[in-house]
PDB file of C-alpha atoms in Angstrom:
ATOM      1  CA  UNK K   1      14.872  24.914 -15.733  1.00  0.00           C
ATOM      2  CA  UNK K   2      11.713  24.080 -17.277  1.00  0.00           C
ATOM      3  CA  UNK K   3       9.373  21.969 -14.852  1.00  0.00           C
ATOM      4  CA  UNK K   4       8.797  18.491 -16.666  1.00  0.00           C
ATOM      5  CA  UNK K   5       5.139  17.798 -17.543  1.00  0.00           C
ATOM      6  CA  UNK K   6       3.205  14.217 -17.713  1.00  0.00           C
ATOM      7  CA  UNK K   7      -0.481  12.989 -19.107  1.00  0.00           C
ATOM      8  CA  UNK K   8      -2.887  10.710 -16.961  1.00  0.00           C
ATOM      9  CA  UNK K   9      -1.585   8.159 -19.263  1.00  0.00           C
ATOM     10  CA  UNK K  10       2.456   8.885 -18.345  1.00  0.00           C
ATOM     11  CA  UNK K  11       1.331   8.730 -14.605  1.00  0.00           C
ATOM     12  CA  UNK K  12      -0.551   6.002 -14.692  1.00  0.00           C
ATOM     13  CA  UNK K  13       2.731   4.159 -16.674  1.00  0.00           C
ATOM     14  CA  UNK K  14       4.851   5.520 -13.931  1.00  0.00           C
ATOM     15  CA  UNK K  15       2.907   4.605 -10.742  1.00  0.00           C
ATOM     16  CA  UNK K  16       1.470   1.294 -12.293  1.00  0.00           C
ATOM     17  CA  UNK K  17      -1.731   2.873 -11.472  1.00  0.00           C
ATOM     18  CA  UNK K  18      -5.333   2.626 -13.670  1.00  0.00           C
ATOM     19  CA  UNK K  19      -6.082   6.329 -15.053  1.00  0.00           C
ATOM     20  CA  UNK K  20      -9.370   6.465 -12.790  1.00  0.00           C
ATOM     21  CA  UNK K  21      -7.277   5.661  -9.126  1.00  0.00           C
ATOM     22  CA  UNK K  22      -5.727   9.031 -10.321  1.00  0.00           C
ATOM     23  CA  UNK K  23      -8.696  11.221 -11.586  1.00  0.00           C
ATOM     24  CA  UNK K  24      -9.833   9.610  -8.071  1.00  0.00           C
ATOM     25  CA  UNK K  25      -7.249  11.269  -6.172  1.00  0.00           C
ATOM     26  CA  UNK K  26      -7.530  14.663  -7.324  1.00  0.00           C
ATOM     27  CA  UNK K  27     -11.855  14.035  -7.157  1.00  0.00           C
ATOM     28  CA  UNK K  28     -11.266  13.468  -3.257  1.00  0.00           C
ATOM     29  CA  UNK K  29      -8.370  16.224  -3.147  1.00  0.00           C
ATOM     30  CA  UNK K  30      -5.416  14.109  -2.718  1.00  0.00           C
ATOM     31  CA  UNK K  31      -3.621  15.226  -5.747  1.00  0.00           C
ATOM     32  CA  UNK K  32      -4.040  18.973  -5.932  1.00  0.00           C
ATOM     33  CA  UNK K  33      -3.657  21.745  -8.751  1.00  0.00           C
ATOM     34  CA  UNK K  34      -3.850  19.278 -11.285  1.00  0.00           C
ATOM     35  CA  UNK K  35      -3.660  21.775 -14.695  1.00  0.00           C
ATOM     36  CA  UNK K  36      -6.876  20.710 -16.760  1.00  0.00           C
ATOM     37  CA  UNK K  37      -6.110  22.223 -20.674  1.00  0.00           C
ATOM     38  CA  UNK K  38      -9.383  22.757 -22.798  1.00  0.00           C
ATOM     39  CA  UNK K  39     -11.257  21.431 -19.577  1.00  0.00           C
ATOM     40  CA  UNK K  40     -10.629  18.153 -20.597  1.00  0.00           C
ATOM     41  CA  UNK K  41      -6.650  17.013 -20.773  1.00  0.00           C
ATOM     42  CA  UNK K  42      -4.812  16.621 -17.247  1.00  0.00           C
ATOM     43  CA  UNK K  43      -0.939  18.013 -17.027  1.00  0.00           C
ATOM     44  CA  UNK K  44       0.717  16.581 -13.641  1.00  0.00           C
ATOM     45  CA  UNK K  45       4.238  17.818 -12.686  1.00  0.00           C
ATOM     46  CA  UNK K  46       6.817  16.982 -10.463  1.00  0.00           C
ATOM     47  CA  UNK K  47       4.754  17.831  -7.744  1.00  0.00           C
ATOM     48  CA  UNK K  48       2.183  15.617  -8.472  1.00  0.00           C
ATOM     49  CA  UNK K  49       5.247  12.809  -9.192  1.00  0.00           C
ATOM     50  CA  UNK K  50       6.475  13.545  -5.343  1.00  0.00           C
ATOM     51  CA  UNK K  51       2.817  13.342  -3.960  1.00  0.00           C
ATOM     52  CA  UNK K  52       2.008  10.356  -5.812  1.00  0.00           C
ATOM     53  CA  UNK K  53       5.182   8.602  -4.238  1.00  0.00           C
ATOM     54  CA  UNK K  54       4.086   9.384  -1.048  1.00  0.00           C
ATOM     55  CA  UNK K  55       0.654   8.426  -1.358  1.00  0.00           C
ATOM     56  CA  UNK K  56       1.979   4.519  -2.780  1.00  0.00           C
ATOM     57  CA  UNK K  57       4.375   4.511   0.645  1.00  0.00           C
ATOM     58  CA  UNK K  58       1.493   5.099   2.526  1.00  0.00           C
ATOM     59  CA  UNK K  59      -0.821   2.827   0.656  1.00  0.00           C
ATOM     60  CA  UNK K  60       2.130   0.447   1.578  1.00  0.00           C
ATOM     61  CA  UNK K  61       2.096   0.842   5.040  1.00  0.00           C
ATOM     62  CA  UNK K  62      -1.809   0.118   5.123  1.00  0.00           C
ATOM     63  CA  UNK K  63      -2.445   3.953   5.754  1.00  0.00           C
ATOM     64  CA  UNK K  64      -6.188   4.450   4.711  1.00  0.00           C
ATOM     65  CA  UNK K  65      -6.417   7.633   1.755  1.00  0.00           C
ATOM     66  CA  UNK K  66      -8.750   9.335   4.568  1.00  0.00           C
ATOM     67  CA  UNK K  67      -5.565   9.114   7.026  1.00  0.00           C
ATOM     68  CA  UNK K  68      -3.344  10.160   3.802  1.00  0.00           C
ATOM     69  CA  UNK K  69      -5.335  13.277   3.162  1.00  0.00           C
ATOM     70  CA  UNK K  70      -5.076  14.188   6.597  1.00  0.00           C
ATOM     71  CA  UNK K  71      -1.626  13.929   6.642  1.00  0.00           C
ATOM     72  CA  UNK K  72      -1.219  16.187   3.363  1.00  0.00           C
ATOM     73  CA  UNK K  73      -3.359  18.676   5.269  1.00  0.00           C
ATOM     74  CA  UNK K  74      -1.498  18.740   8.681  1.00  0.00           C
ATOM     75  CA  UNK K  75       1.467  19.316   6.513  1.00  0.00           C
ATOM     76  CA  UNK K  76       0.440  22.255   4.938  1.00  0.00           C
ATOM     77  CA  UNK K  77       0.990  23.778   8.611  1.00  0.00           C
ATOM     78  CA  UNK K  78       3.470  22.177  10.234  1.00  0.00           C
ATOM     79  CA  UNK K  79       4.663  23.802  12.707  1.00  0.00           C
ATOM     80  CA  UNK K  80       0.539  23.685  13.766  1.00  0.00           C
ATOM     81  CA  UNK K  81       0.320  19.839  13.329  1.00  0.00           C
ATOM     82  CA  UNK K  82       3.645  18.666  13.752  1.00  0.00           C
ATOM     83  CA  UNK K  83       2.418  16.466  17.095  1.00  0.00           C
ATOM     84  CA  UNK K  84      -0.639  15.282  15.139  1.00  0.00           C
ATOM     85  CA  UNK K  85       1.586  13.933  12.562  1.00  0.00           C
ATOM     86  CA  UNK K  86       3.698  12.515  14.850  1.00  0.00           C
ATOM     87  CA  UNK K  87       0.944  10.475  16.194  1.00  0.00           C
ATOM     88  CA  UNK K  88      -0.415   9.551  13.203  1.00  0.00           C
ATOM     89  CA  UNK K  89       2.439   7.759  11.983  1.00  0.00           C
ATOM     90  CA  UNK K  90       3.160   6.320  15.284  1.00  0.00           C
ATOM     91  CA  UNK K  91      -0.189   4.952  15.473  1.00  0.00           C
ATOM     92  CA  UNK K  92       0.106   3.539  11.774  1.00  0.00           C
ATOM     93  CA  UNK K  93       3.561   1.824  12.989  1.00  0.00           C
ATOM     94  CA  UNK K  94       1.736   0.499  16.116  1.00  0.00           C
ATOM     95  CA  UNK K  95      -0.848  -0.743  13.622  1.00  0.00           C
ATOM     96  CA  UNK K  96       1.641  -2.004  11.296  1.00  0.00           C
ATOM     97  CA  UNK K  97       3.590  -4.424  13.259  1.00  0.00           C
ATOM     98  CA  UNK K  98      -0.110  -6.173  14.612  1.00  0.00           C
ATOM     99  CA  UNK K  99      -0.486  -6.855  10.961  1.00  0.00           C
ATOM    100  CA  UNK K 100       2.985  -7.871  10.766  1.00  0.00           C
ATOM    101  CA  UNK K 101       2.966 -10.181  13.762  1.00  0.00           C
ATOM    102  CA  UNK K 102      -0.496 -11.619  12.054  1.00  0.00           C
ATOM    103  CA  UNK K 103       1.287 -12.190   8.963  1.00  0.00           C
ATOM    104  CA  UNK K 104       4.266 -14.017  10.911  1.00  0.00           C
ATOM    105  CA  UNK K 105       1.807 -15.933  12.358  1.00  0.00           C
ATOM    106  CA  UNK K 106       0.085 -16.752   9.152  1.00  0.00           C
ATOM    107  CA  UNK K 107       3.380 -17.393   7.815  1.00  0.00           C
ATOM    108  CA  UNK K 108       4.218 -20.250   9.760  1.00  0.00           C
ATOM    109  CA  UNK K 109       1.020 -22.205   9.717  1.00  0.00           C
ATOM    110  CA  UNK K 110       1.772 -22.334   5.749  1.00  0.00           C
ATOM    111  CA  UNK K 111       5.032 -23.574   6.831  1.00  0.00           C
ATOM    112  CA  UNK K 112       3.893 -26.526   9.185  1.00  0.00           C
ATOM    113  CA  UNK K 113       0.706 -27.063   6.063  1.00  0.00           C
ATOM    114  CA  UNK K 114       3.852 -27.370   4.132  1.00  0.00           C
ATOM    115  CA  UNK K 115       5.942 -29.415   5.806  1.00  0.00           C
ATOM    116  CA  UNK K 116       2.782 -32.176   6.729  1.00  0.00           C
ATOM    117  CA  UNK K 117       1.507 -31.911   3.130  1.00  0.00           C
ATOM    118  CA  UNK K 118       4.769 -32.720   2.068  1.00  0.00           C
ATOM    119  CA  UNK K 119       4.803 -35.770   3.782  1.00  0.00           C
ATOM    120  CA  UNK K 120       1.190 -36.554   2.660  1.00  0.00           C
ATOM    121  CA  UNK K 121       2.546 -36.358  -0.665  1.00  0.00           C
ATOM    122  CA  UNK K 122       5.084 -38.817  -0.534  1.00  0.00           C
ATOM    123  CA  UNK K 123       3.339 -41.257   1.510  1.00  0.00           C
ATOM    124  CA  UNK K 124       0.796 -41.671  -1.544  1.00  0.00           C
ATOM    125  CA  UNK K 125       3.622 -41.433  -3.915  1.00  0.00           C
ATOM    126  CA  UNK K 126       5.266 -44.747  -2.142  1.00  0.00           C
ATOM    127  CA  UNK K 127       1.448 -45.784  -1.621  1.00  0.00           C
ATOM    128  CA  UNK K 128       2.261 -45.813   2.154  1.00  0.00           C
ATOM    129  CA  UNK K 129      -0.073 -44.894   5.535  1.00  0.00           C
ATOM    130  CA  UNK K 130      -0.924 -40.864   5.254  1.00  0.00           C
ATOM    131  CA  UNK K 131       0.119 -40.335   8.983  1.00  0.00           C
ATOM    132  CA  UNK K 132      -1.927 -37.889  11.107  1.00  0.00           C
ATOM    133  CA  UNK K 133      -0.930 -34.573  11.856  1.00  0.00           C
ATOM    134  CA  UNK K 134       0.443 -34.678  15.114  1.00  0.00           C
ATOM    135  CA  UNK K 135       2.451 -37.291  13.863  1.00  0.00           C
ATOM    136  CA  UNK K 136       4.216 -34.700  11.924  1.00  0.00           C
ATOM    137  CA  UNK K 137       3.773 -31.434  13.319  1.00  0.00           C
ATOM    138  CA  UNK K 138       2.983 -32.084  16.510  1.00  0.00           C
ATOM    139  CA  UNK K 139       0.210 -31.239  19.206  1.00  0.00           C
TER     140      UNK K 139
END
């Protein structure tokens, strides 16, 4: 079975990604073996595919591309680095969930901005009193 072959410009389709985020990634050695024909042209294959996937979960998760290369690098050995990678993404959950709880919290001030303003709204709508907000939300 033939291995199938994309362009920068297939990838960048694909991943929703501008051309130069990928030349990026193989400058700083994130994307590896990239085929170069006439010095010029990039061919990716379905290892590049896979790598870019996992690089877009990890952007996801807030991993920084120094972390990611690290982890591509511990996992050329892993029997070596197997506890280092372990750590690594238990730190990033640890990390994760503070942003997550920050969010949350965030989250619900929009709500309560949401629920006074909404009452603000009316009120000049019916040209009545704007009432104060710990008249709606509360101390």
């Amino acid at each position: 079975m033939e291995e199938s072959k994309y362009t920068i410009k297939d990838m960048s389709v694909k991943f929703n990604l501008p051309s130069s985020t990928i030349r990026y990634y193989e400058e700083i050695g994130l994307l590896e073996d990239v085929e170069h024909l006439n010095g010029y042209h990039r061919i990716y294959n379905n290892l590049h595919v896979d790598r870019l996937n996992a690089i877009e979960c990890f952007k996801k998760a807030r991993l920084p591309l120094e972390e990611i290369k690290a982890f591509f690098e511990y996992e050329k050995d892993i029997k070596r680095n197997s506890k280092k990678i372990l750590e690594m993404m238990k730190t990033q959950k640890e990390k994760t969930l503070s942003e997550l709880e920050k969010l949350k919290a965030g989250f619900e001030h929009i709500e309560k901005k949401i629920k006074y303003y909404s009452v603000v709204d009316e009120a000049v709508k019916k040209k009545k009193r704007i009432p104060s907000w710990n008249e709606i939300i509360g101390g």
